[in-house]
Amino acid sequence: MSSSTSSSTLPSGLAVLTTFPDVLFIPEIIFGGLVWILVASSRVPDPMLQGWVMFVSVFCFVMSISLLCLYVCGAHGGGGCWVTLDVVCHGAAALFYLSAAVLEAYMTYALRILFPAQEYRENIAAVVSAWQGVFAFVPPSPDSSVLPPQVFAFVATLLYVIHQVFSLLRWKSS
């Protein structure tokens, strides 16, 4: 196996940033942070929904950074239980993000259908201003700006699922 493929043990040091699936920590952190920023800047009429999405994005953000730091520091010491921990953490994160992404997409749809246009536009304006702050890009229409939190949540879900699958393969071979 080459150094850029998955091995049966967890890498340590800067090798974490060059091995697959551990290199996915970086985009997981980036997209999770974007979900966190965009959801925090929008106003959702259902606080339980926004609370769950915020919990998932903050929890997974902190978990990913913590695991990355522990792997870079070599805290695992090559132990097999850390491979199992990697599988469990990424499996939980994938399920959490899937639920959060679906709920966020549903609430955006329901907000447009069920609530007055003013509240929908205020929510979209908050997302557009956060979107401009992150990317310095103005979307062509207000309706197209609805997508970023949901799109980033689904991308984060996909990243965690890919990391989970390859962590399971690593776990099976260890």
Short mmCIF file of C-alpha atoms in Angstrom, two decimals:
data_model
loop_
_atom_site.label_atom_id
_atom_site.label_comp_id
_atom_site.label_asym_id
_atom_site.label_seq_id
_atom_site.Cartn_x
_atom_site.Cartn_y
_atom_site.Cartn_z
CA MET A 1 0.00 0.00 0.00
CA SER A 2 1.17 3.50 -0.68
CA SER A 3 1.26 6.19 1.98
CA SER A 4 -1.85 7.89 0.62
CA THR A 5 -4.14 4.92 1.20
CA SER A 6 -5.77 3.57 4.31
CA SER A 7 -3.71 1.27 6.49
CA SER A 8 -4.76 -0.96 9.37
CA THR A 9 -3.41 1.44 12.01
CA LEU A 10 -4.02 5.07 12.69
CA PRO A 11 -1.32 7.45 11.50
CA SER A 12 0.29 9.95 13.82
CA GLY A 13 2.06 13.23 13.30
CA LEU A 14 1.68 15.01 10.00
CA ALA A 15 1.00 11.67 8.30
CA VAL A 16 -2.61 12.23 9.38
CA LEU A 17 -2.83 14.94 6.74
CA THR A 18 -1.55 12.66 3.97
CA THR A 19 -3.46 9.42 4.56
CA PHE A 20 -6.94 8.57 3.45
CA PRO A 21 -9.52 8.74 5.10
CA ASP A 22 -7.85 10.89 7.76
CA VAL A 23 -7.24 13.71 5.29
CA LEU A 24 -11.05 14.15 5.32
CA PHE A 25 -10.77 15.75 8.77
CA ILE A 26 -9.92 19.08 7.12
CA PRO A 27 -13.00 19.34 4.84
CA GLU A 28 -15.20 17.94 7.65
CA ILE A 29 -14.04 20.79 9.89
CA ILE A 30 -14.45 23.39 7.13
CA PHE A 31 -17.95 22.35 6.07
CA GLY A 32 -19.05 21.79 9.66
CA GLY A 33 -17.89 25.29 10.53
CA LEU A 34 -19.78 26.72 7.57
CA VAL A 35 -22.97 24.98 8.68
CA TRP A 36 -22.43 26.36 12.17
CA ILE A 37 -21.90 29.93 10.90
CA LEU A 38 -24.80 29.95 8.45
CA VAL A 39 -27.33 28.38 10.80
CA ALA A 40 -26.31 30.70 13.62
CA SER A 41 -26.85 33.73 11.37
CA SER A 42 -30.35 32.71 10.30
CA ARG A 43 -33.59 32.98 12.23
CA VAL A 44 -35.58 29.77 12.40
CA PRO A 45 -39.11 29.86 13.86
CA ASP A 46 -38.64 26.45 15.49
CA PRO A 47 -35.96 26.78 18.19
CA MET A 48 -35.79 23.01 18.74
CA LEU A 49 -34.77 22.51 15.13
CA GLN A 50 -32.16 25.24 15.20
CA GLY A 51 -30.91 23.93 18.53
CA TRP A 52 -30.45 20.43 17.15
CA VAL A 53 -28.67 21.64 14.02
CA MET A 54 -26.39 23.86 16.11
CA PHE A 55 -25.69 21.02 18.55
CA VAL A 56 -24.77 18.68 15.71
CA SER A 57 -22.53 21.18 13.94
CA VAL A 58 -20.74 22.31 17.13
CA PHE A 59 -20.43 18.76 18.52
CA CYS A 60 -19.03 17.34 15.28
CA PHE A 61 -16.75 20.36 14.80
CA VAL A 62 -15.26 19.95 18.28
CA MET A 63 -15.09 16.14 17.92
CA SER A 64 -13.27 16.36 14.59
CA ILE A 65 -10.77 18.93 15.84
CA SER A 66 -10.18 16.91 19.01
CA LEU A 67 -9.60 13.66 17.12
CA LEU A 68 -7.34 15.41 14.62
CA CYS A 69 -5.24 16.94 17.41
CA LEU A 70 -5.04 13.61 19.27
CA TYR A 71 -3.97 11.81 16.09
CA VAL A 72 -1.39 14.46 15.19
CA CYS A 73 0.03 14.31 18.74
CA GLY A 74 0.15 10.51 18.53
CA ALA A 75 -1.96 10.08 21.68
CA HIS A 76 -3.38 6.82 20.34
CA GLY A 77 -0.03 5.06 20.52
CA GLY A 78 -1.09 2.63 17.82
CA GLY A 79 -3.79 1.08 20.02
CA GLY A 80 -6.58 -0.89 18.37
CA CYS A 81 -9.31 0.67 20.52
CA TRP A 82 -8.60 4.02 18.83
CA VAL A 83 -9.54 2.50 15.47
CA THR A 84 -12.86 1.46 17.01
CA LEU A 85 -13.29 4.95 18.49
CA ASP A 86 -12.70 6.43 15.02
CA VAL A 87 -15.42 4.20 13.56
CA VAL A 88 -17.92 5.02 16.31
CA CYS A 89 -17.28 8.77 16.22
CA HIS A 90 -17.61 9.07 12.47
CA GLY A 91 -20.66 6.82 12.39
CA ALA A 92 -22.39 8.96 15.01
CA ALA A 93 -21.37 12.14 13.21
CA ALA A 94 -22.73 10.83 9.89
CA LEU A 95 -26.09 9.96 11.47
CA PHE A 96 -26.27 13.26 13.35
CA TYR A 97 -25.44 15.30 10.26
CA LEU A 98 -27.92 13.39 8.12
CA SER A 99 -30.71 14.15 10.59
CA ALA A 100 -29.67 17.79 10.89
CA ALA A 101 -29.43 18.26 7.11
CA VAL A 102 -32.85 16.73 6.49
CA LEU A 103 -34.44 18.81 9.27
CA GLU A 104 -32.81 22.01 8.03
CA ALA A 105 -33.95 21.35 4.45
CA TYR A 106 -37.48 20.56 5.61
CA MET A 107 -37.66 23.71 7.75
CA THR A 108 -36.50 25.88 4.86
CA TYR A 109 -39.23 24.37 2.71
CA ALA A 110 -41.84 24.78 5.46
CA LEU A 111 -40.71 28.35 6.17
CA ARG A 112 -41.38 29.32 2.60
CA ILE A 113 -44.78 27.59 2.47
CA LEU A 114 -46.21 28.17 5.95
CA PHE A 115 -44.87 31.51 7.14
CA PRO A 116 -45.31 35.05 5.85
CA ALA A 117 -43.01 36.29 3.15
CA GLN A 118 -41.47 38.87 5.49
CA GLU A 119 -40.14 36.28 7.95
CA TYR A 120 -38.87 34.10 5.10
CA ARG A 121 -37.06 37.08 3.56
CA GLU A 122 -35.52 38.07 6.93
CA ASN A 123 -34.17 34.54 7.32
CA ILE A 124 -32.79 34.58 3.79
CA ALA A 125 -31.24 38.03 4.32
CA ALA A 126 -29.33 36.70 7.35
CA VAL A 127 -28.03 33.76 5.32
CA VAL A 128 -27.09 36.05 2.40
CA SER A 129 -25.12 38.37 4.69
CA ALA A 130 -23.29 35.41 6.25
CA TRP A 131 -22.75 33.96 2.79
CA GLN A 132 -21.23 37.28 1.64
CA GLY A 133 -19.02 37.40 4.71
CA VAL A 134 -17.67 33.91 4.11
CA PHE A 135 -17.19 34.03 0.36
CA ALA A 136 -17.54 37.73 -0.59
CA PHE A 137 -20.00 36.55 -3.21
CA VAL A 138 -23.50 37.83 -3.86
CA PRO A 139 -25.87 35.08 -5.01
CA PRO A 140 -27.91 36.00 -8.10
CA SER A 141 -31.31 35.84 -6.36
CA PRO A 142 -32.59 35.60 -2.78
CA ASP A 143 -34.09 32.16 -3.40
CA SER A 144 -30.75 30.67 -4.45
CA SER A 145 -29.21 31.74 -1.12
CA VAL A 146 -31.48 29.34 0.76
CA LEU A 147 -29.29 26.42 -0.19
CA PRO A 148 -25.94 26.98 1.53
CA PRO A 149 -26.70 25.69 5.06
CA GLN A 150 -28.48 22.65 3.70
CA VAL A 151 -25.95 22.01 0.96
CA PHE A 152 -23.04 22.31 3.39
CA ALA A 153 -24.83 20.02 5.86
CA PHE A 154 -25.34 17.38 3.17
CA VAL A 155 -21.71 17.74 2.02
CA ALA A 156 -20.57 17.31 5.64
CA THR A 157 -22.82 14.25 5.87
CA LEU A 158 -21.22 12.79 2.74
CA LEU A 159 -17.72 13.46 4.07
CA TYR A 160 -18.50 11.78 7.40
CA VAL A 161 -20.08 8.79 5.61
CA ILE A 162 -17.01 8.35 3.37
CA HIS A 163 -14.73 8.65 6.41
CA GLN A 164 -16.95 6.13 8.24
CA VAL A 165 -16.81 3.58 5.41
CA PHE A 166 -13.03 3.73 5.12
CA SER A 167 -12.65 3.71 8.92
CA LEU A 168 -14.75 0.53 8.95
CA LEU A 169 -12.44 -1.00 6.35
CA ARG A 170 -9.43 -0.02 8.47
CA TRP A 171 -11.14 -1.46 11.58
CA LYS A 172 -11.89 -4.72 9.76
CA SER A 173 -8.28 -5.12 8.66
CA SER A 174 -6.84 -4.32 12.10
#
